[in-house]
Amino acid sequence: MNTENENAIFHKGEKAPADYFTGTAWVNILVPKDETGTYAVGDIVFEPGCRNNWHTHPAGQILLITDGQGFYQEKGKSARSLSKGDVVVIPSNTEHWHGATRDRNLTHIAITNSTAEGAVIWLAPVTDEEYNSVHA
Ligand code: MN
């Protein structure tokens, strides 16, 4: 089955590592980090029901939502609904996850800074209970 979205801005890239995602996501690194900067830019497509693990970014992250419907949640806070045109500014060292709703894809561009600690520190998966609770 061809799951490529013909309206997508970018090619959907490679399957995201199952160690850090529940469900299926696709990652296209648009701008790799190099010696000229501390940031990398990627386009991520989450299929319905997919979310990444709880994680932090030592130097923060910016998400630009380009398609679909999803959620962003910081630990201990209510989830924020995401749709096309939304911008999420994630402070450094703030535990959070992002992903699609149960029945829609979510596509976002992620601009991720890094420090000597790296760009992301992966934590526990978002449980079904945690994920279901944001679909109130
Ligand atoms: Mn993140």
XYZ file of N, CA, C and O and ligand atoms in Angstrom:
545
model
N 0.850 -1.196 0.000
C 0.000 0.000 0.000
C 0.888 1.251 0.000
O 1.848 1.334 0.735
N 0.565 2.173 -0.853
C 1.303 3.438 -0.874
C 0.694 4.373 0.155
O -0.434 4.834 0.006
N 1.445 4.626 1.224
C 0.923 5.495 2.283
C 1.469 6.909 2.171
O 1.292 7.719 3.062
N 2.153 7.193 1.072
C 2.687 8.546 0.863
C 1.510 9.503 0.650
O 0.571 9.206 -0.087
N 1.530 10.627 1.348
C 0.472 11.628 1.226
C 0.851 12.584 0.093
O 1.848 13.288 0.184
N 0.040 12.605 -0.961
C 0.425 13.409 -2.133
C 0.392 14.912 -1.850
O 0.977 15.699 -2.585
N -0.270 15.303 -0.737
C -0.276 16.723 -0.365
C 0.860 17.087 0.598
O 0.993 18.241 0.985
N 1.632 16.089 0.985
C 2.701 16.349 1.947
C 3.724 17.310 1.361
O 3.984 17.307 0.157
N 4.298 18.137 2.222
C 5.318 19.082 1.773
C 6.631 18.347 1.511
O 7.282 18.550 0.502
N 7.001 17.456 2.438
C 8.263 16.734 2.334
C 8.015 15.239 2.196
O 6.986 14.734 2.639
N 8.970 14.542 1.604
C 8.941 13.081 1.578
C 8.933 12.560 3.010
O 9.538 13.168 3.893
N 8.254 11.448 3.251
C 8.088 11.043 4.656
C 9.291 10.352 5.276
O 9.296 10.106 6.483
N 10.312 10.031 4.551
C 11.564 9.591 5.165
C 11.585 8.164 5.655
O 10.908 7.291 5.093
N 12.332 7.935 6.713
C 12.575 6.588 7.234
C 11.711 6.329 8.459
O 11.370 7.244 9.196
N 11.417 5.037 8.684
C 10.636 4.651 9.859
C 11.405 5.013 11.138
O 12.597 4.739 11.246
N 10.693 5.607 12.088
C 11.327 6.007 13.354
C 11.620 4.769 14.200
O 10.910 3.770 14.118
N 12.669 4.825 15.035
C 13.040 3.656 15.834
C 11.964 3.267 16.842
O 11.479 4.108 17.601
N 11.607 1.981 16.844
C 10.539 1.480 17.717
C 10.896 1.643 19.195
O 10.016 1.659 20.052
N 12.187 1.778 19.499
C 12.596 1.954 20.899
C 12.021 3.237 21.502
O 11.879 3.336 22.716
N 11.752 4.228 20.657
C 11.373 5.544 21.173
C 9.979 5.990 20.764
O 9.562 7.098 21.094
N 9.280 5.142 19.999
C 7.939 5.487 19.523
C 6.992 4.321 19.768
O 7.382 3.163 19.621
N 5.745 4.619 20.125
C 4.686 3.618 20.161
C 3.875 3.831 18.898
O 3.376 4.933 18.669
N 3.762 2.803 18.052
C 3.112 2.970 16.760
C 4.137 3.345 15.707
O 5.343 3.246 15.936
N 3.638 3.785 14.555
C 4.518 4.029 13.411
C 4.680 5.519 13.139
O 3.696 6.244 13.009
N 5.942 5.940 13.061
C 6.255 7.320 12.694
C 7.361 7.301 11.640
O 8.088 6.316 11.505
N 7.454 8.387 10.904
C 8.418 8.522 9.812
C 9.216 9.798 10.021
O 8.649 10.845 10.354
N 10.524 9.699 9.837
C 11.409 10.831 10.107
C 12.230 11.144 8.866
O 12.899 10.263 8.315
N 12.158 12.387 8.438
C 12.972 12.862 7.324
C 13.861 13.985 7.863
O 13.365 15.061 8.200
N 15.157 13.702 7.980
C 16.089 14.735 8.463
C 16.320 15.722 7.320
O 16.960 15.402 6.325
N 15.778 16.929 7.481
C 15.872 17.929 6.410
C 17.208 18.657 6.469
O 17.796 18.985 5.428
N 17.656 18.952 7.682
C 18.946 19.632 7.892
C 19.659 18.943 9.047
O 19.264 19.109 10.200
N 20.673 18.154 8.771
C 21.402 17.535 9.879
C 22.232 18.567 10.628
O 22.640 19.588 10.050
N 22.440 18.303 11.897
C 23.337 19.160 12.680
C 24.736 19.028 12.099
O 25.179 17.946 11.752
N 25.427 20.141 11.963
C 26.813 20.072 11.488
C 27.662 21.060 12.271
O 27.201 21.654 13.249
N 28.893 21.257 11.853
C 29.817 22.068 12.644
C 29.466 23.554 12.619
O 30.009 24.327 13.410
N 28.526 23.958 11.750
C 28.183 25.374 11.681
C 27.082 25.767 12.659
O 26.806 26.949 12.839
N 26.417 24.782 13.284
C 25.319 25.138 14.176
C 25.046 24.047 15.185
O 25.612 22.962 15.136
N 24.151 24.358 16.123
C 23.825 23.387 17.170
C 22.460 22.756 16.938
O 21.998 21.980 17.748
N 21.806 23.096 15.832
C 20.451 22.603 15.634
C 20.369 21.646 14.450
O 21.216 21.634 13.565
N 19.287 20.840 14.479
C 18.932 19.989 13.356
C 17.454 20.212 13.073
O 16.687 20.586 13.964
N 17.041 19.998 11.818
C 15.648 20.177 11.425
C 15.151 18.883 10.790
O 15.788 18.354 9.875
N 14.022 18.395 11.298
C 13.451 17.181 10.739
C 11.963 17.329 10.522
O 11.311 18.161 11.162
N 11.442 16.526 9.599
C 9.996 16.463 9.370
C 9.530 15.100 9.875
O 10.082 14.075 9.478
N 8.530 15.101 10.759
C 8.072 13.851 11.361
C 6.598 13.648 11.061
O 5.793 14.566 11.232
N 6.252 12.452 10.590
C 4.861 12.065 10.362
C 4.513 10.952 11.346
O 5.147 9.893 11.340
N 3.536 11.210 12.221
C 3.029 10.195 13.150
C 1.747 9.623 12.542
O 0.821 10.379 12.231
N 1.674 8.297 12.404
C 0.427 7.687 11.953
C -0.582 7.691 13.109
O -0.202 7.872 14.268
N -1.876 7.474 12.816
C -2.884 7.511 13.884
C -2.488 6.606 15.060
O -2.054 5.473 14.854
N -2.626 7.128 16.271
C -2.304 6.357 17.480
C -0.841 6.406 17.873
O -0.466 5.940 18.949
N -0.002 6.965 17.008
C 1.443 6.981 17.295
C 1.839 8.193 18.132
O 1.342 9.298 17.924
N 2.723 7.949 19.074
C 3.324 9.030 19.882
C 4.749 8.635 20.223
O 5.073 7.440 20.231
N 5.567 9.642 20.522
C 6.914 9.319 20.968
C 6.919 9.107 22.483
O 5.945 9.388 23.174
N 8.017 8.535 22.980
C 8.175 8.343 24.420
C 8.231 9.701 25.122
O 8.559 10.718 24.504
N 7.995 9.683 26.405
C 8.363 10.826 27.236
C 9.838 11.114 26.980
O 10.650 10.188 26.842
N 10.197 12.397 26.887
C 11.596 12.747 26.640
C 11.845 14.201 27.005
O 10.895 14.966 27.230
N 13.117 14.559 27.069
C 13.502 15.961 27.283
C 14.500 16.360 26.203
O 15.126 15.504 25.562
N 14.632 17.677 25.998
C 15.643 18.220 25.090
C 16.554 19.140 25.903
O 16.083 20.164 26.427
N 17.840 18.804 26.021
C 18.754 19.621 26.828
C 18.813 21.085 26.378
O 19.102 21.965 27.190
N 18.533 21.352 25.104
C 18.555 22.737 24.616
C 17.216 23.126 23.979
O 17.146 24.044 23.166
N 16.149 22.423 24.346
C 14.817 22.775 23.864
C 14.520 22.305 22.454
O 15.350 21.665 21.796
N 13.298 22.629 21.997
C 12.833 22.196 20.671
C 11.663 23.086 20.247
O 10.907 23.569 21.086
N 11.548 23.286 18.947
C 10.404 24.013 18.379
C 9.694 23.074 17.406
O 10.356 22.433 16.569
N 8.368 22.978 17.527
C 7.562 22.171 16.606
C 6.691 23.100 15.773
O 6.022 23.987 16.331
N 6.688 22.905 14.458
C 5.820 23.649 13.531
C 4.868 22.631 12.919
O 5.292 21.753 12.159
N 3.587 22.728 13.275
C 2.618 21.721 12.826
C 2.172 22.070 11.413
O 1.673 23.181 11.168
N 2.326 21.103 10.498
C 2.008 21.374 9.094
C 0.797 20.595 8.584
O 0.262 20.916 7.518
N 0.375 19.557 9.322
C -0.761 18.768 8.834
C -1.317 17.895 9.961
O -0.596 17.526 10.880
N -2.596 17.576 9.865
C -3.189 16.579 10.749
C -3.625 17.115 12.090
O -3.881 18.311 12.267
N -3.667 16.174 13.043
C -4.232 16.468 14.363
C -3.463 15.661 15.402
O -3.216 14.475 15.193
N -3.104 16.320 16.491
C -2.332 15.577 17.502
C -2.339 16.254 18.846
O -3.202 17.104 19.140
N -1.380 15.841 19.661
C -1.275 16.348 21.027
C 0.167 16.632 21.392
O 1.094 15.972 20.911
N 0.325 17.608 22.323
C 1.591 17.872 22.993
C 1.271 17.909 24.474
O 0.325 18.582 24.893
N 2.038 17.180 25.266
C 1.774 17.181 26.708
C 3.075 17.248 27.492
O 4.008 16.481 27.237
N 3.120 18.187 28.447
C 4.216 18.239 29.409
C 3.791 17.477 30.654
O 2.614 17.492 31.019
N 4.745 16.826 31.295
C 4.479 16.010 32.485
C 3.735 16.836 33.538
O 4.131 17.959 33.854
N 2.634 16.281 34.015
C 1.873 16.937 35.078
C 0.926 18.018 34.604
O 0.261 18.667 35.423
N 0.858 18.238 33.276
C -0.033 19.279 32.738
C -1.054 18.664 31.790
O -0.881 17.540 31.318
N -2.108 19.436 31.486
C -3.090 18.991 30.506
C -2.460 18.974 29.122
O -1.579 19.791 28.830
N -2.920 18.053 28.283
C -2.419 17.993 26.910
C -2.954 19.171 26.111
O -4.047 19.683 26.377
N -2.158 19.598 25.144
C -2.575 20.651 24.214
C -2.891 19.993 22.875
O -2.099 19.196 22.377
N -4.050 20.327 22.289
C -4.397 19.831 20.954
C -3.587 20.576 19.910
O -3.374 21.787 20.029
N -3.152 19.846 18.903
C -2.345 20.442 17.841
C -3.014 20.266 16.497
O -3.567 19.201 16.197
N -2.952 21.307 15.671
C -3.377 21.188 14.281
C -2.546 22.148 13.438
O -1.768 22.961 13.967
N -2.722 22.029 12.134
C -1.946 22.801 11.150
C -1.832 24.271 11.540
O -2.841 24.914 11.840
N -0.613 24.778 11.532
C -0.373 26.182 11.852
C 0.047 26.426 13.282
O 0.490 27.529 13.623
N -0.088 25.411 14.142
C 0.326 25.594 15.536
C 1.848 25.563 15.664
O 2.541 24.873 14.901
N 2.335 26.297 16.646
C 3.761 26.349 16.967
C 3.905 25.987 18.440
O 3.192 26.526 19.284
N 4.785 25.062 18.736
C 5.034 24.650 20.116
C 6.492 24.969 20.446
O 7.400 24.529 19.739
N 6.696 25.747 21.497
C 8.051 26.058 21.961
C 8.290 25.272 23.242
O 7.613 25.490 24.250
N 9.203 24.342 23.185
C 9.447 23.422 24.303
C 10.717 23.869 25.032
O 11.798 23.887 24.444
N 10.577 24.243 26.308
C 11.764 24.689 27.049
C 12.753 23.540 27.262
O 12.386 22.369 27.203
N 13.984 23.881 27.546
C 14.995 22.859 27.798
C 14.645 22.059 29.048
O 14.007 22.578 29.980
N 15.020 20.794 29.013
C 14.885 19.889 30.170
C 13.460 19.789 30.702
O 13.257 19.661 31.909
N 12.484 19.850 29.810
C 11.066 19.748 30.181
C 10.515 18.430 29.640
O 10.487 18.221 28.425
N 10.090 17.563 30.562
C 9.620 16.242 30.137
C 8.292 16.368 29.393
O 7.359 17.017 29.879
N 8.191 15.736 28.223
C 7.003 15.875 27.370
C 6.940 14.746 26.349
O 7.894 13.989 26.184
N 5.804 14.686 25.641
C 5.695 13.825 24.459
C 4.859 14.551 23.426
O 4.137 15.510 23.743
N 4.940 14.089 22.159
C 4.065 14.587 21.104
C 3.669 13.437 20.200
O 4.393 12.449 20.089
N 2.501 13.576 19.561
C 2.050 12.502 18.682
C 0.708 12.810 18.062
O 0.149 13.896 18.236
N 0.217 11.808 17.309
C -1.042 11.940 16.578
C -2.231 11.637 17.478
O -2.075 11.059 18.558
N -3.422 11.986 17.013
C -4.645 11.511 17.669
C -4.875 10.066 17.250
O -4.168 9.518 16.399
N -5.896 9.458 17.823
C -6.185 8.053 17.502
C -6.510 7.842 16.021
O -6.227 6.791 15.469
N -7.164 8.849 15.386
C -7.639 8.577 14.033
C -7.135 9.548 12.967
O -7.631 9.531 11.835
N -6.149 10.359 13.307
C -5.556 11.247 12.300
C -4.039 11.172 12.365
O -3.467 10.975 13.428
N -3.388 11.363 11.233
C -1.941 11.589 11.235
C -1.641 12.931 11.886
O -2.501 13.817 11.929
N -0.419 13.090 12.327
C 0.101 14.411 12.696
C 1.435 14.580 11.984
O 2.279 13.676 12.029
N 1.629 15.717 11.326
C 2.921 16.011 10.713
C 3.456 17.300 11.303
O 2.735 18.298 11.388
N 4.699 17.265 11.763
C 5.330 18.498 12.229
C 6.788 18.557 11.826
O 7.450 17.539 11.658
N 7.269 19.777 11.668
C 8.691 20.041 11.525
C 9.231 20.237 12.939
O 8.605 20.946 13.741
N 10.352 19.604 13.253
C 10.978 19.760 14.565
C 12.338 20.417 14.388
O 13.169 19.934 13.603
N 12.540 21.514 15.094
C 13.838 22.192 15.114
C 14.413 21.940 16.503
O 13.842 22.388 17.501
N 15.481 21.187 16.549
C 15.996 20.719 17.830
C 17.429 21.174 18.031
O 18.319 20.815 17.255
N 17.627 21.961 19.075
C 18.974 22.367 19.444
C 19.653 21.252 20.216
O 19.000 20.333 20.703
N 20.949 21.353 20.357
C 21.647 20.350 21.155
C 22.775 20.989 21.953
O 23.229 22.098 21.650
N 23.182 20.266 22.982
C 24.325 20.654 23.806
C 25.260 19.450 23.818
O 25.027 18.467 23.097
N 26.281 19.507 24.660
C 27.172 18.351 24.811
C 26.395 17.123 25.280
O 26.821 15.991 25.062
N 25.252 17.337 25.924
C 24.400 16.217 26.370
C 23.609 15.600 25.217
O 22.912 14.603 25.414
N 23.640 16.220 24.056
C 22.867 15.718 22.922
C 21.619 16.541 22.685
O 21.453 17.627 23.265
N 20.743 16.034 21.802
C 19.543 16.759 21.408
C 18.304 16.259 22.135
O 17.328 16.991 22.281
N 18.334 15.001 22.552
C 17.149 14.402 23.181
C 17.583 13.335 24.173
O 18.559 12.608 23.941
N 16.865 13.282 25.288
C 17.067 12.227 26.279
C 15.749 11.466 26.375
O 14.726 12.013 26.810
N 15.763 10.201 25.909
C 14.539 9.396 25.855
C 14.235 8.777 27.202
O 15.141 8.290 27.887
N 12.961 8.772 27.557
C 12.498 8.230 28.837
C 11.468 7.128 28.550
O 11.540 6.484 27.516
N 10.542 6.914 29.473
C 9.596 5.793 29.358
C 8.562 6.022 28.253
O 8.230 7.169 27.930
N 8.027 4.941 27.667
C 6.914 5.095 26.727
C 5.695 5.760 27.381
O 5.510 5.645 28.587
N 4.912 6.450 26.561
C 3.608 6.966 26.996
C 2.656 5.772 27.008
O 2.437 5.143 25.960
N 2.144 5.438 28.182
C 1.287 4.246 28.280
C -0.047 4.480 27.570
O -0.451 5.624 27.332
N -0.750 3.374 27.272
C -2.086 3.503 26.678
C -2.998 4.319 27.593
O -3.793 5.135 27.116
N -2.862 4.097 28.900
C -3.695 4.845 29.861
C -3.418 6.353 29.761
O -4.345 7.172 29.736
N -2.134 6.716 29.708
C -1.779 8.127 29.588
C -2.276 8.689 28.253
O -2.820 9.802 28.181
N -2.096 7.913 27.190
C -2.491 8.375 25.846
C -4.016 8.501 25.743
O -4.526 9.496 25.228
N -4.718 7.491 26.260
C -6.180 7.534 26.184
C -6.751 8.701 26.988
O -7.774 9.276 26.618
N -6.079 9.064 28.081
C -6.622 10.105 28.964
C -6.634 11.492 28.309
O -7.382 12.360 28.740
N -5.821 11.693 27.266
C -5.822 13.017 26.613
C -6.930 13.127 25.560
O -7.162 14.204 25.017
N -7.592 12.011 25.248
C -8.679 12.008 24.264
C -10.039 12.228 24.914
O -11.030 11.652 24.504
N -10.095 13.022 25.965
C -11.355 13.159 26.724
C -12.506 13.649 25.863
O -12.330 14.446 24.984
Mn 10.201 16.687 21.748
